[in-house]
Tab-separated table of C-alpha atoms and ligand atoms in Angstrom:
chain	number	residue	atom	x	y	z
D	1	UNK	CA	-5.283	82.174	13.392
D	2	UNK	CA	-5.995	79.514	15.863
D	3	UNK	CA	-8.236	80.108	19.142
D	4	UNK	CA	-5.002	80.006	21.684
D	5	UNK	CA	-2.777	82.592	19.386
D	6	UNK	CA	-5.797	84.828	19.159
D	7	UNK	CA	-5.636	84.542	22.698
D	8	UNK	CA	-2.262	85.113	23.574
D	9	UNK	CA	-2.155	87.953	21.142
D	10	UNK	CA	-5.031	89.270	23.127
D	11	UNK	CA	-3.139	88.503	26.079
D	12	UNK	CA	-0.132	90.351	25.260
D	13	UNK	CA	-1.767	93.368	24.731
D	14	UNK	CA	-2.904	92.938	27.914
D	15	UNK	CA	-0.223	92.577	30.118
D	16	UNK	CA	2.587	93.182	27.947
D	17	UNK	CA	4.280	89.947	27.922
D	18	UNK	CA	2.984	86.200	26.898
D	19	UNK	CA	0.679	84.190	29.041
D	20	UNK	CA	-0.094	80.070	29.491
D	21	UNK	CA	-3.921	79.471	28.271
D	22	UNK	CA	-6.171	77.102	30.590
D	23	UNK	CA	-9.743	75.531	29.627
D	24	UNK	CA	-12.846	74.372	30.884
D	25	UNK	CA	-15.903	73.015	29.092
D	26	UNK	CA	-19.578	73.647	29.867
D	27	UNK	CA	-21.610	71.081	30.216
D	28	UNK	CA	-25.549	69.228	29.958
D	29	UNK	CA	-27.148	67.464	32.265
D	30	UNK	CA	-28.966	64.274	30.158
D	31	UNK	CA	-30.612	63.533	33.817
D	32	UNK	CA	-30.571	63.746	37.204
D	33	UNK	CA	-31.388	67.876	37.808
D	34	UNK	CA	-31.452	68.698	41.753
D	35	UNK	CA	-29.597	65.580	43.435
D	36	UNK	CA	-25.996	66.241	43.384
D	37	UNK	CA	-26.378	68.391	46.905
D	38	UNK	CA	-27.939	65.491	48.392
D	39	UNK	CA	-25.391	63.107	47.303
D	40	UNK	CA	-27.476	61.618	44.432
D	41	UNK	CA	-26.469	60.676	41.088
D	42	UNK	CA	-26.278	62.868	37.689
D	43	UNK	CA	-25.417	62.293	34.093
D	44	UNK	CA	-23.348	65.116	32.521
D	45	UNK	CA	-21.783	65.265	29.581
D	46	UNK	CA	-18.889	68.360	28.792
D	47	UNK	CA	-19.741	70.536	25.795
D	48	UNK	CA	-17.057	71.718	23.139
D	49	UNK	CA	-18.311	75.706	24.670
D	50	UNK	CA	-15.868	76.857	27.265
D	51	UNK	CA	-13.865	79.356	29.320
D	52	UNK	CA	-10.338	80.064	28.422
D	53	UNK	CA	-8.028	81.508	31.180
D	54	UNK	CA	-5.136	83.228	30.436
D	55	UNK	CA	-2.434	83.821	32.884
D	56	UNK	CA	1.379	84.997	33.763
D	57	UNK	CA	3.030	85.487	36.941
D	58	UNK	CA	3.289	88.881	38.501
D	59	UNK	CA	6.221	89.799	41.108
D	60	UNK	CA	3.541	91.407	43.523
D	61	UNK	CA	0.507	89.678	45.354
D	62	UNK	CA	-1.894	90.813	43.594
D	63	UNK	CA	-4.267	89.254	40.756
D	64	UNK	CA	-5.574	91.567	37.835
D	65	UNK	CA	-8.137	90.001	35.312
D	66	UNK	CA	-9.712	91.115	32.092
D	67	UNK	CA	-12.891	89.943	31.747
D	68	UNK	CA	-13.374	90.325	27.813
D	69	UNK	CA	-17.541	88.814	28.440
D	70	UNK	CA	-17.808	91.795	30.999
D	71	UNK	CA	-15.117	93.956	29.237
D	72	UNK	CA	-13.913	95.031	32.511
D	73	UNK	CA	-10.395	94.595	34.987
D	74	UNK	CA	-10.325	94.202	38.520
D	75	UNK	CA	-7.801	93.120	41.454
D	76	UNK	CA	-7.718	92.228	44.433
D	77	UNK	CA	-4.688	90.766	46.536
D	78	UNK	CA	-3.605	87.115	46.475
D	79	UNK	CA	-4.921	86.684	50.179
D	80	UNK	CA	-8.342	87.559	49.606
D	81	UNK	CA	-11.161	86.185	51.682
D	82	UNK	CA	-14.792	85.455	51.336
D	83	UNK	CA	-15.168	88.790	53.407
D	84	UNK	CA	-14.172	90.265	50.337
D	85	UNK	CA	-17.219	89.140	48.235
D	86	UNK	CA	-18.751	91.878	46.030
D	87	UNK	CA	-21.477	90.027	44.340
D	88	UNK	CA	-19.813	90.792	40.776
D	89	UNK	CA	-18.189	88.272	38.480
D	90	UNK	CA	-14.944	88.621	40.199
D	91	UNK	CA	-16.102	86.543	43.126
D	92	UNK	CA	-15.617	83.953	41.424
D	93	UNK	CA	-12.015	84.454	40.218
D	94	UNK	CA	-11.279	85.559	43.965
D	95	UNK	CA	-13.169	82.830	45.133
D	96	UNK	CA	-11.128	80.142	43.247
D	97	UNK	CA	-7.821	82.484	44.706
D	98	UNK	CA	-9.029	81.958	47.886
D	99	UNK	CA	-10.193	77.787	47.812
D	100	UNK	CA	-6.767	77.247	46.372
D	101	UNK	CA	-5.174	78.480	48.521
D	102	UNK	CA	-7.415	76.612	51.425
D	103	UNK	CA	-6.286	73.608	49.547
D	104	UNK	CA	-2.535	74.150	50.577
D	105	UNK	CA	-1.359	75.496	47.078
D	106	UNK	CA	1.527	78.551	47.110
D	107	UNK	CA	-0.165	80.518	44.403
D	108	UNK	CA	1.760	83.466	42.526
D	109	UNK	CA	0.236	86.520	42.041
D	110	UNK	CA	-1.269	86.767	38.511
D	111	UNK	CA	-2.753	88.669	35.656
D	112	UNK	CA	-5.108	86.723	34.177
D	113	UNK	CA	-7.582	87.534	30.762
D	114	UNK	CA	-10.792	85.704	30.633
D	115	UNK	CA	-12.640	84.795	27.615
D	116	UNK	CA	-16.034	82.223	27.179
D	117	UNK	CA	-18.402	81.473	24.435
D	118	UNK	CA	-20.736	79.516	27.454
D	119	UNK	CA	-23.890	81.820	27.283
D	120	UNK	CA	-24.002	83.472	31.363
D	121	UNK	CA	-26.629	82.388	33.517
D	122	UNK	CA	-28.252	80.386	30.802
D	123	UNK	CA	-27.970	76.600	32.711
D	124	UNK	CA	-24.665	75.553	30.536
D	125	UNK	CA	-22.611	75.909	33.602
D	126	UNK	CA	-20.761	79.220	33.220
D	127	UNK	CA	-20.019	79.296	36.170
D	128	UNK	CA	-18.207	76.045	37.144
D	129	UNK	CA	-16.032	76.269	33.621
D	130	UNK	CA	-14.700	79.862	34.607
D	131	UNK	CA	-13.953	78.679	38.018
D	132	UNK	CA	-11.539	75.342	36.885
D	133	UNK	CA	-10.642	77.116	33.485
D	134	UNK	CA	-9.278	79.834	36.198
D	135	UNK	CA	-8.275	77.449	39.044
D	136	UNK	CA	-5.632	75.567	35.752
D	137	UNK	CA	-4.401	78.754	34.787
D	138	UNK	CA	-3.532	79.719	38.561
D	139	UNK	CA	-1.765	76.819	39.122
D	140	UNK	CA	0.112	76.017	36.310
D	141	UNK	CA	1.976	79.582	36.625
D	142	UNK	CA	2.092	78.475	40.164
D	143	UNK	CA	3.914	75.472	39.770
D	144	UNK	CA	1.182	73.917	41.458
D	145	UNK	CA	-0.866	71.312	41.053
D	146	UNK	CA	-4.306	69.373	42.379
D	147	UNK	CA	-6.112	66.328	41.060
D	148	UNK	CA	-8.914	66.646	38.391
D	149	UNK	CA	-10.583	65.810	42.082
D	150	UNK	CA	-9.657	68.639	44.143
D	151	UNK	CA	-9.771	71.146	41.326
D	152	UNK	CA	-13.642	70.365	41.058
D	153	UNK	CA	-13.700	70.122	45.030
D	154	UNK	CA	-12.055	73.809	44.749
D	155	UNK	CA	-14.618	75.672	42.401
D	156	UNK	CA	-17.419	74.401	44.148
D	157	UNK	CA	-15.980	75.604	47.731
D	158	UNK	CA	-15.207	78.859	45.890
D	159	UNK	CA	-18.938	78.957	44.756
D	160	UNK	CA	-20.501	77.903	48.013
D	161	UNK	CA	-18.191	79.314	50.803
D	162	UNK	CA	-17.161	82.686	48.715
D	163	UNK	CA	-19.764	83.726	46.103
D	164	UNK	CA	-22.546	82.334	48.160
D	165	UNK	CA	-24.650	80.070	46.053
D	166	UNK	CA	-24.715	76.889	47.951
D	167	UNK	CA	-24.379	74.104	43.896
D	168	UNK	CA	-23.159	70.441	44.685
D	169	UNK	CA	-20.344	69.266	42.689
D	170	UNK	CA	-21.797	68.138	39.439
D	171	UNK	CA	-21.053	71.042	36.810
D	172	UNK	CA	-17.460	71.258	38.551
D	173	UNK	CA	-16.693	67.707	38.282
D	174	UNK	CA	-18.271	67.786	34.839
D	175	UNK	CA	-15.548	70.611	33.693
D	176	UNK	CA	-12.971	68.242	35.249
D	177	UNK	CA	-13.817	65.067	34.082
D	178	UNK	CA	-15.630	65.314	30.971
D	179	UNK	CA	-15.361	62.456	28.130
D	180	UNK	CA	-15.468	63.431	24.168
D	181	UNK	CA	-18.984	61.738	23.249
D	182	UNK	CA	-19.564	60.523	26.408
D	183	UNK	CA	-21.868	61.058	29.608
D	184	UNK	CA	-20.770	60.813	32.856
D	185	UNK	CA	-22.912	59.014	35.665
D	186	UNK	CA	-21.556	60.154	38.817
D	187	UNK	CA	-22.119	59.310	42.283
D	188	UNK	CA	-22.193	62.357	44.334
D	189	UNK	CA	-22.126	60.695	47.853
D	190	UNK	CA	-18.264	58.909	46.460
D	191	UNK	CA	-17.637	60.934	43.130
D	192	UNK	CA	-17.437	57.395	41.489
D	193	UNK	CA	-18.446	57.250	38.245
D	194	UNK	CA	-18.641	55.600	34.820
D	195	UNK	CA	-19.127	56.695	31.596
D	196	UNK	CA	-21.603	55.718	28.199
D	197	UNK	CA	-21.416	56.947	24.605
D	198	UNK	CA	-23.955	59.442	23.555
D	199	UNK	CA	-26.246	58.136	20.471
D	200	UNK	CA	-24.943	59.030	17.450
D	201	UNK	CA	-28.139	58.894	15.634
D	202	UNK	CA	-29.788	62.028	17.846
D	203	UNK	CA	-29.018	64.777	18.177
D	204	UNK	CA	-29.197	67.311	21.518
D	205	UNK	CA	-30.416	70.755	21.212
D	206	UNK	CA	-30.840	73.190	24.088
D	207	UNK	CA	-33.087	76.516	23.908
D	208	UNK	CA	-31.996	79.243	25.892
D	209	UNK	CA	-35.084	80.796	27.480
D	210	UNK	CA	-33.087	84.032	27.806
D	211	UNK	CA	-34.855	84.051	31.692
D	212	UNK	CA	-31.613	84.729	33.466
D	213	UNK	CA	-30.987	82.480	36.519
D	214	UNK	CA	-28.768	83.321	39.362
D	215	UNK	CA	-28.105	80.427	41.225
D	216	UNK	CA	-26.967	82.700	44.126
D	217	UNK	CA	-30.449	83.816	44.802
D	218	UNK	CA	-32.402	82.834	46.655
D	219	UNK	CA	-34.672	80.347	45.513
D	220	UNK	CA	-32.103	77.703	44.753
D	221	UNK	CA	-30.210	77.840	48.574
D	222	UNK	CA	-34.335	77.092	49.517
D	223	UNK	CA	-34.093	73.678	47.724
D	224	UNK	CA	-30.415	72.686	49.400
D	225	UNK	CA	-31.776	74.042	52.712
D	226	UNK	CA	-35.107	71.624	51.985
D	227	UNK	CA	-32.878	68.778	50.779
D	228	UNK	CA	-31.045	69.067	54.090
D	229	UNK	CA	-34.249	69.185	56.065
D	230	UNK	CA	-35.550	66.058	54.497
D	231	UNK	CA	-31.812	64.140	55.109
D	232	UNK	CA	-32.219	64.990	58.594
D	233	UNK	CA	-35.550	63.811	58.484
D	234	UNK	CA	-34.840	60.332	56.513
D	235	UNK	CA	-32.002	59.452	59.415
D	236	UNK	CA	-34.127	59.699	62.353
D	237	UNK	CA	-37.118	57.575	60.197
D	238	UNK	CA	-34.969	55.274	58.773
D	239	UNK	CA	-31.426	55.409	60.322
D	240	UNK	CA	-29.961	52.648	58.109
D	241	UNK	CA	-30.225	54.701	54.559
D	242	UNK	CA	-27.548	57.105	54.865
D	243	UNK	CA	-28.931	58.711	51.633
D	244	UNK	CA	-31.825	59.607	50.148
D	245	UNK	CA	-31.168	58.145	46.848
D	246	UNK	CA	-31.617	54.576	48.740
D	247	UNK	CA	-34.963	55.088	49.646
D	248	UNK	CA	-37.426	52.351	47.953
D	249	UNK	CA	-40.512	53.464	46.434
D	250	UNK	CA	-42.176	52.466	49.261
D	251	UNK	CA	-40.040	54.011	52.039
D	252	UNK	CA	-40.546	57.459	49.951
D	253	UNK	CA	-44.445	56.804	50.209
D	254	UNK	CA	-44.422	55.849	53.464
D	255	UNK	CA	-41.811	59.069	54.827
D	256	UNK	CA	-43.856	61.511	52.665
D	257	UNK	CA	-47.091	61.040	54.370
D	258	UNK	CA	-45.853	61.913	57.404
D	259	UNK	CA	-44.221	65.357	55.990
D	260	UNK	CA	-45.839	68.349	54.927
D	261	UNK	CA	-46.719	68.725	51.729
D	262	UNK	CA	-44.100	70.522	49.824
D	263	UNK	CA	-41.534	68.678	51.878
D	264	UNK	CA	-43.127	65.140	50.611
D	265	UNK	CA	-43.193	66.515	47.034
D	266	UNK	CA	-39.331	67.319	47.186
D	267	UNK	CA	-38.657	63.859	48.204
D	268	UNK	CA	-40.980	62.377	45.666
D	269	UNK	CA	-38.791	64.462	43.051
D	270	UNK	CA	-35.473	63.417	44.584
D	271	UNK	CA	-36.002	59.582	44.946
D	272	UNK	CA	-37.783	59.591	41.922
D	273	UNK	CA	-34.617	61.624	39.606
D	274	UNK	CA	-32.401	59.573	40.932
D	275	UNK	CA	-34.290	56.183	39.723
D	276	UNK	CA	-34.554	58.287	36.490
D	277	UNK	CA	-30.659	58.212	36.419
D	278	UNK	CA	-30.030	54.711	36.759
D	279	UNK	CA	-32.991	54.422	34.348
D	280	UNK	CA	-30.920	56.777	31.884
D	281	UNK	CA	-27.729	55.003	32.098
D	282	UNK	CA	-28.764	52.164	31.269
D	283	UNK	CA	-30.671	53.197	28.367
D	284	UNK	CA	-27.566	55.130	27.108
D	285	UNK	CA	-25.910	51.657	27.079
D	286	UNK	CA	-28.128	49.683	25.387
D	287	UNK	CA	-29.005	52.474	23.074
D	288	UNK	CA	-32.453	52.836	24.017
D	289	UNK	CA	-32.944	56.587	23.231
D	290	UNK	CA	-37.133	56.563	23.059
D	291	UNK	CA	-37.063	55.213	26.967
D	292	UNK	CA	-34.225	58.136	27.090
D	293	UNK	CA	-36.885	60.272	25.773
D	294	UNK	CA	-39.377	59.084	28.636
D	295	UNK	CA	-37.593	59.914	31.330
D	296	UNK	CA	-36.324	63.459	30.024
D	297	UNK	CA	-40.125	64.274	30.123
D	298	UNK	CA	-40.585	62.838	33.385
D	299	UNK	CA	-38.067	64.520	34.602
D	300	UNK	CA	-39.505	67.637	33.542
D	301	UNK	CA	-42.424	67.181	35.144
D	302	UNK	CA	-41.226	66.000	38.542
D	303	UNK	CA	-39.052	69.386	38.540
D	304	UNK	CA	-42.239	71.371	36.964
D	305	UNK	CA	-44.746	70.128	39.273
D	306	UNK	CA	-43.103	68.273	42.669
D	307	UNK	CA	-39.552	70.796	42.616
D	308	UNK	CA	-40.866	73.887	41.477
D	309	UNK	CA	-38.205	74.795	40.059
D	310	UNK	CA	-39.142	75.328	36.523
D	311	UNK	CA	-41.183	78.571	35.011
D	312	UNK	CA	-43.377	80.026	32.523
D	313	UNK	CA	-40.694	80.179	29.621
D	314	UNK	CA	-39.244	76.781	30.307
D	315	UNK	CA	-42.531	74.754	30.271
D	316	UNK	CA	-43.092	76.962	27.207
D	317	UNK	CA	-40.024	75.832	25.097
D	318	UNK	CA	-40.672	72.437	26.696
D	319	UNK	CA	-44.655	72.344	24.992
D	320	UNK	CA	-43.149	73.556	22.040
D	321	UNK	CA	-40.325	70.750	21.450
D	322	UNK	CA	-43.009	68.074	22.711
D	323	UNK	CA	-44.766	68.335	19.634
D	324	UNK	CA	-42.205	68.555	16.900
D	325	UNK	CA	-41.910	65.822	14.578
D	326	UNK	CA	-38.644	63.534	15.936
D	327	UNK	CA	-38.479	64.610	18.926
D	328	UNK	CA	-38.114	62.119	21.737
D	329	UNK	CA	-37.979	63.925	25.299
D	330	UNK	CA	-37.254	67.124	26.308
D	331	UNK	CA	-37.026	69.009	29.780
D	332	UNK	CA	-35.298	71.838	31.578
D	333	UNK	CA	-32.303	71.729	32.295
D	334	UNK	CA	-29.455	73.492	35.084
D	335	UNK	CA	-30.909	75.132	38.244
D	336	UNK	CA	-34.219	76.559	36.495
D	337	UNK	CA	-35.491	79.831	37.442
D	338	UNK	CA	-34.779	80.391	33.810
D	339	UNK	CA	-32.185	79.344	31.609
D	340	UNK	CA	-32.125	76.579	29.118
D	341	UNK	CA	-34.457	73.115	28.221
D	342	UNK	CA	-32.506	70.365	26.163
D	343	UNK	CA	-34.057	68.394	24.086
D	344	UNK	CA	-33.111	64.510	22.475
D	345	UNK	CA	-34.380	64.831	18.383
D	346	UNK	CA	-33.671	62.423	15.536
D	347	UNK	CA	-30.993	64.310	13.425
D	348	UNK	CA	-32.791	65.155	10.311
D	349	UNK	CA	-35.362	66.788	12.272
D	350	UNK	CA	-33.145	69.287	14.342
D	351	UNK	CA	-33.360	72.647	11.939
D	352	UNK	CA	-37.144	72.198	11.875
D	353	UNK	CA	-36.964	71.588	15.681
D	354	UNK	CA	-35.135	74.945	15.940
D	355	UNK	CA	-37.672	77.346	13.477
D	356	UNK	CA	-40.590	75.442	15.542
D	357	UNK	CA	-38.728	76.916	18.859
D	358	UNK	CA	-37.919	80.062	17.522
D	359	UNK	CA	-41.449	81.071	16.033
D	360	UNK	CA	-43.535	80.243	18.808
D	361	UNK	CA	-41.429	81.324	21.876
D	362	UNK	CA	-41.486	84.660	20.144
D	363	UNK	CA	-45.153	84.140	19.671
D	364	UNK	CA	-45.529	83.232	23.557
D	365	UNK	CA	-43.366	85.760	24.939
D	366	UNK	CA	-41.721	88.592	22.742
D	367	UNK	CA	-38.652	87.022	22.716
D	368	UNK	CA	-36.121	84.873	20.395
D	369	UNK	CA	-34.703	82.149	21.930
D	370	UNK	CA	-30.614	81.214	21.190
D	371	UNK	CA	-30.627	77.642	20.140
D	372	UNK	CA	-27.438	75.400	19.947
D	373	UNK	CA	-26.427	72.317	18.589
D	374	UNK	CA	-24.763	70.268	21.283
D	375	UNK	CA	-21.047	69.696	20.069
D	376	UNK	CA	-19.411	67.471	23.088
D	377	UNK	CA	-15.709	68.194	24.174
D	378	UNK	CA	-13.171	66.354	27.038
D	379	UNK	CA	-11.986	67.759	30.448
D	380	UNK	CA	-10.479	70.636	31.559
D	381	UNK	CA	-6.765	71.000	31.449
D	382	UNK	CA	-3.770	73.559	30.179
D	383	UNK	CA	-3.730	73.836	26.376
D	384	UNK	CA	-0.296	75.833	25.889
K	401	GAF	C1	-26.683	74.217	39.158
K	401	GAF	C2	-25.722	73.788	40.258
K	401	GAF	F1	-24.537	74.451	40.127
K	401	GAF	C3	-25.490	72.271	40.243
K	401	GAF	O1	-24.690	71.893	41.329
K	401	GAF	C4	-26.807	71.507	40.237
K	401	GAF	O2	-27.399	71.505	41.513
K	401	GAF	C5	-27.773	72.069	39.187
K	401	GAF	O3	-27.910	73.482	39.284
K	401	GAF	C6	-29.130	71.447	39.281
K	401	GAF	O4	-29.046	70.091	39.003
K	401	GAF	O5	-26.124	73.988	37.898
């Protein structure tokens, strides 16, 4: 039986009567880890792994939903509000309620059943593929409809205004956009972007560190608030560079001696990811993967040492892959805190890659991590 009649058999059961089925991929991040929420550039690519959302029309306003990953139901009434939060998983389903409806869309009450094979919490962007897998399924029993745009827009106002974890727009636009075999560069400040095939020779493998990362704690609404300080900061220095990611090298020098020291080291990461990016993108076109491989591990270390926002376990799994046989760069990957490195290796090397990971993160810390084989996927969208 296919994946969307398991489903809607599921579904049935459920609420009695058939449902629509909606999807969203998870995603990577090649490059570019901390700079979407101050409008920098990032290179995602969408991951076969995703949420699937099913959903009918119910003739009150209210929405029930099945969370088969929680094995739980809840409701809560069509006209919800971010008053409403609970800090469970349903905030997020509510939250998406709530932004579409911000957005101007007439939504139906629903019953919805929610199903994902994206690991929670674990950096693969859980988070933004249950919001838009939810936010198609919503409006396609709506009779509504947004852009690929304003459904990304959506999950991350959901996931800022309503759950309360303050992500840019990257892993939302990543669900939306997403290109079979491809990475997307985008430009947070514009959302343009442009895409370039993924090597076909390598192979990318993330380790989950099975540290689970919230980004709705605290630590990661430090960084945005730090970002925003240092934007603030860069305008009344240098009131021509509207963004950070313009700075030159020598700009960053020059504004970071007169900061304090964490402050200069967050710039130093942010100016210096986003040259990574452009760095990335252009070694993705002309199939360059060992400079790839450079700036994956100098990535890691600007987040390591100048973001602090890596930890024990990740710089772990990231010693570990750095001396396997074929591989070419690795780094951690998501909001850190925990979850998941990826790592570029040449493909006959990946299984040995894997035991390597496995028997010495178990040696380091007691625990086994999950390893997965990166299998790329498209967009978002209603599948039946
Ligand atoms: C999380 C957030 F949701 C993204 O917006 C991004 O900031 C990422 O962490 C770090 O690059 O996935």
């Amino acid at each position: 039986m296919s994946r969307i009649s398991d489903l809607q058999e599921r579904f049935q059961v459920f609420a009695g009567r058939p449902g629509r089925v909606a999807f969203a991929p998870g995603r990577i991040n090649l490059i570019g880890e901390h700079i979407d929420y101050s409008a920098g550039f990032v290179l995602p690519a969408s991951l076969a792994l995703g949420t699937w959302t099913v959903a009918a029309p119910r003739d009150d306003r209210n929405v029930r939903v099945l969370s088969e990953g929680q094995n739980e139901t809840e409701m809560f009434p069509l006209d919800v509000t971010p008053k409403a939060a609970s800090r469970r998983w349903s905030d997020y389903v509510a939250g998406v309620t709530w932004a579409l409806q911000q957005a101007g869309c007439k939504l139906r009450g629903a019953d919805l059943l929610i199903a994902s094979d994206v690991p929670m919490g674990s950096g693969l962007s859980s988070s933004a593929a249950l919001e838009v897998s939810v936010a198609y399924a919503l409006l396609t029993i709506s009779n509504a409809s947004l852009s690929p745009l304003e459904i990304a827009r959506a999950g991350q106002r959901a996931e800022n205004e309503f759950v309360g974890a303050r992500c840019g727009i990257m892993d939302q636009f990543a669900a939306t956009h997403g290109q079979p075999g491809r990475a997307i560069m985008l430009d947070c400040a514009d959302y343009s972007w442009q895409s370039a095939p993924l090597p076909a020779t390598h192979r990318w493998v993330v380790a989950n560190s099975l540290v689970k990362h919230a980004v709705a704690d605290g630590e990661y609404n430090v960084r945005r608030a730090e970002s925003e300080e240092l934007i603030d900061y860069v305008r009344r220095r240098i009131p021509q560079r509207a963004r950070l990611s313009e700075l030159s090298g020598a700009e960053a020098n020059e504004l970071m001696s007169g900061l304090p020291a964490t402050l200069a080291r967050r710039l130093r990461h942010i100016v210096s990811e986003n040259r990574r990016v452009h760095e990335a993108f252009a070694a993705l076109t002309s199939g360059d993967v060992v400079l790839l491989g450079q700036l994956l591990f100098a990535s890691h270390e600007s987040l390591r040492r100048d973001y602090e926002v890596s930890c024990r376990e990740l710089d772990v799994l990231v010693e570990i892959a750095s001396g396997v046989p074929g591989v070419l760069g690795t780094r951690m990957m998501g909001g850190g805190f925990g979850g998941c490195t990826l790592t570029l290796v040449e493909e006959p090397h990946v299984e040995n890659l894997r035991e390597q990971l496995r028997l010495h993160y178990v040696q380091s810390t007691g625990k086994e991590p999950d390893t997965y084989i990166c299998e790329f996927g498209g967009a978002g969208g209603v599948l039946a």
